[in-house]
């Protein structure tokens, strides 16, 4: 049992604050595990990034301790344009490394909004949307948040009704992700699921850890949509849980 420091509600949004990053990650992985256990047929939306690495590591431990069927479809939020699944820095490869392979899951359980095997970006997006529809949407969407408030790669200025599309990354996002690209330029474009797709998820869990996320988290308190801070599109979602460590919560009033 992991105890949170604080728990409160801001409108529809529930907030939980943990002492440490690892406790917040453990709680998040337990939530995903419980959700999959009770909804073995439903589609799960997965995020990538540094924040999620301990979440997947903890999830693997939970699934090893208590094997459950993991037959769900898993939808990635985003992918760098032009990267195929074998590229070491692609999000698809990240998911293979931290989630798919340790859990022995099948390739056809994973759908990314951009997959290099298609002849065009449009075809890849169509495939993603078709799969999403046939899975009846996302049951639980896991999200991280960018320092500039992006979710998926919905950068500041994204429209609230945006759908799956090709986007340019901001310089601040490219800089934040530079450490993952020691030998090459950070890509300039990506394909992301849109804000409206994310909002349609039945449940949303956003995990933010570390001081660098505190400002973006603070913006969620204002309870109003602000296109400069795309994550504010979530504040009126009927089942939105915000999980924070103490550092990410330091600007919460
Ligand atoms: C990744 C994604 C992004 C990240 C965000 C935070 O699939 O959609 O929105 O969640 O950039 O990344 P980290 O965790 O590396 O700070």
mmCIF file of N, CA and C and ligand atoms in Angstrom, residues 46-52 77-78 91 143-147 150-153 173 176-177 180 192 212-213, ligand 1:
data_model
loop_
_atom_site.group_PDB
_atom_site.id
_atom_site.type_symbol
_atom_site.label_atom_id
_atom_site.label_comp_id
_atom_site.label_asym_id
_atom_site.label_seq_id
_atom_site.Cartn_x
_atom_site.Cartn_y
_atom_site.Cartn_z
ATOM 1 N N UNK A 46 -1.134 4.332 -24.207
ATOM 2 C CA UNK A 46 0.158 4.394 -23.511
ATOM 3 C C UNK A 46 0.932 5.643 -23.874
ATOM 4 N N UNK A 47 1.609 6.204 -22.883
ATOM 5 C CA UNK A 47 2.501 7.344 -23.119
ATOM 6 C C UNK A 47 3.944 6.849 -23.026
ATOM 7 N N UNK A 48 4.859 7.648 -23.532
ATOM 8 C CA UNK A 48 6.280 7.312 -23.409
ATOM 9 C C UNK A 48 6.964 8.451 -22.652
ATOM 10 N N UNK A 49 8.288 8.535 -22.740
ATOM 11 C CA UNK A 49 9.025 9.605 -22.058
ATOM 12 C C UNK A 49 9.651 9.106 -20.767
ATOM 13 N N UNK A 50 10.548 9.922 -20.215
ATOM 14 C CA UNK A 50 11.313 9.531 -19.026
ATOM 15 C C UNK A 50 10.397 9.256 -17.830
ATOM 16 N N UNK A 51 9.330 10.032 -17.683
ATOM 17 C CA UNK A 51 8.417 9.875 -16.545
ATOM 18 C C UNK A 51 7.841 8.463 -16.477
ATOM 19 N N UNK A 52 7.605 7.873 -17.640
ATOM 20 C CA UNK A 52 6.888 6.587 -17.675
ATOM 21 C C UNK A 52 7.797 5.376 -17.473
ATOM 22 N N UNK A 77 0.418 7.173 -28.008
ATOM 23 C CA UNK A 77 -0.094 8.534 -28.191
ATOM 24 C C UNK A 77 0.493 9.227 -29.404
ATOM 25 N N UNK A 78 1.780 8.953 -29.647
ATOM 26 C CA UNK A 78 2.479 9.746 -30.656
ATOM 27 C C UNK A 78 3.707 8.997 -31.166
ATOM 28 N N UNK A 91 9.238 5.881 -30.393
ATOM 29 C CA UNK A 91 8.387 5.578 -29.250
ATOM 30 C C UNK A 91 7.923 4.113 -29.303
ATOM 31 N N UNK A 143 -1.083 9.501 -19.463
ATOM 32 C CA UNK A 143 -0.441 10.685 -20.050
ATOM 33 C C UNK A 143 0.714 11.173 -19.192
ATOM 34 N N UNK A 144 1.740 11.690 -19.877
ATOM 35 C CA UNK A 144 2.739 12.530 -19.226
ATOM 36 C C UNK A 144 2.402 13.958 -19.624
ATOM 37 N N UNK A 145 3.255 14.895 -19.251
ATOM 38 C CA UNK A 145 3.023 16.284 -19.642
ATOM 39 C C UNK A 145 4.366 16.937 -19.970
ATOM 40 N N UNK A 146 4.381 17.752 -21.008
ATOM 41 C CA UNK A 146 5.608 18.478 -21.343
ATOM 42 C C UNK A 146 5.756 19.697 -20.435
ATOM 43 N N UNK A 147 6.971 20.232 -20.372
ATOM 44 C CA UNK A 147 7.187 21.443 -19.553
ATOM 45 C C UNK A 147 6.337 22.597 -20.065
ATOM 46 N N UNK A 150 2.310 20.419 -23.036
ATOM 47 C CA UNK A 150 1.776 19.553 -24.096
ATOM 48 C C UNK A 150 1.350 18.203 -23.528
ATOM 49 N N UNK A 151 0.382 17.591 -24.179
ATOM 50 C CA UNK A 151 0.016 16.201 -23.895
ATOM 51 C C UNK A 151 0.024 15.488 -25.241
ATOM 52 N N UNK A 152 0.530 14.243 -25.287
ATOM 53 C CA UNK A 152 0.894 13.686 -26.576
ATOM 54 C C UNK A 152 1.874 14.687 -27.169
ATOM 55 N N UNK A 153 1.797 14.945 -28.462
ATOM 56 C CA UNK A 153 2.568 16.049 -29.025
ATOM 57 C C UNK A 153 1.623 17.172 -29.461
ATOM 58 N N UNK A 173 10.327 21.637 -26.794
ATOM 59 C CA UNK A 173 10.152 20.172 -26.718
ATOM 60 C C UNK A 173 11.381 19.471 -27.293
ATOM 61 N N UNK A 176 14.015 19.635 -24.699
ATOM 62 C CA UNK A 176 13.728 18.749 -23.560
ATOM 63 C C UNK A 176 14.021 17.288 -23.923
ATOM 64 N N UNK A 177 13.876 16.924 -25.213
ATOM 65 C CA UNK A 177 14.067 15.526 -25.618
ATOM 66 C C UNK A 177 15.463 15.252 -26.186
ATOM 67 N N UNK A 180 17.736 12.152 -25.445
ATOM 68 C CA UNK A 180 17.442 10.839 -26.070
ATOM 69 C C UNK A 180 18.091 10.704 -27.446
ATOM 70 N N UNK A 192 0.682 12.857 -33.860
ATOM 71 C CA UNK A 192 0.105 12.719 -32.516
ATOM 72 C C UNK A 192 -1.393 12.511 -32.583
ATOM 73 N N UNK A 212 10.493 20.463 -13.016
ATOM 74 C CA UNK A 212 10.356 21.050 -14.359
ATOM 75 C C UNK A 212 8.896 21.021 -14.843
ATOM 76 N N UNK A 213 8.042 20.235 -14.186
ATOM 77 C CA UNK A 213 6.638 20.141 -14.604
ATOM 78 C C UNK A 213 5.719 21.026 -13.758
HETATM 79 C C1 LIG B 1 5.156 10.851 -24.937
HETATM 80 C C2 LIG B 1 4.330 12.040 -24.872
HETATM 81 C C3 LIG B 1 4.789 13.310 -24.243
HETATM 82 C C4 LIG B 1 5.489 13.100 -22.903
HETATM 83 C C5 LIG B 1 5.985 14.424 -22.360
HETATM 84 C C6 LIG B 1 6.774 14.266 -21.083
HETATM 85 O O1 LIG B 1 4.444 9.794 -25.545
HETATM 86 O O2 LIG B 1 3.264 11.999 -25.373
HETATM 87 O O3 LIG B 1 3.681 14.165 -24.076
HETATM 88 O O4 LIG B 1 4.614 12.512 -21.989
HETATM 89 O O5 LIG B 1 6.800 15.053 -23.316
HETATM 90 O O6 LIG B 1 7.960 13.589 -21.354
HETATM 91 P P1 LIG B 1 8.967 13.219 -20.178
HETATM 92 O O7 LIG B 1 8.304 12.201 -19.368
HETATM 93 O O8 LIG B 1 10.179 12.661 -20.914
HETATM 94 O O9 LIG B 1 9.258 14.468 -19.443
#
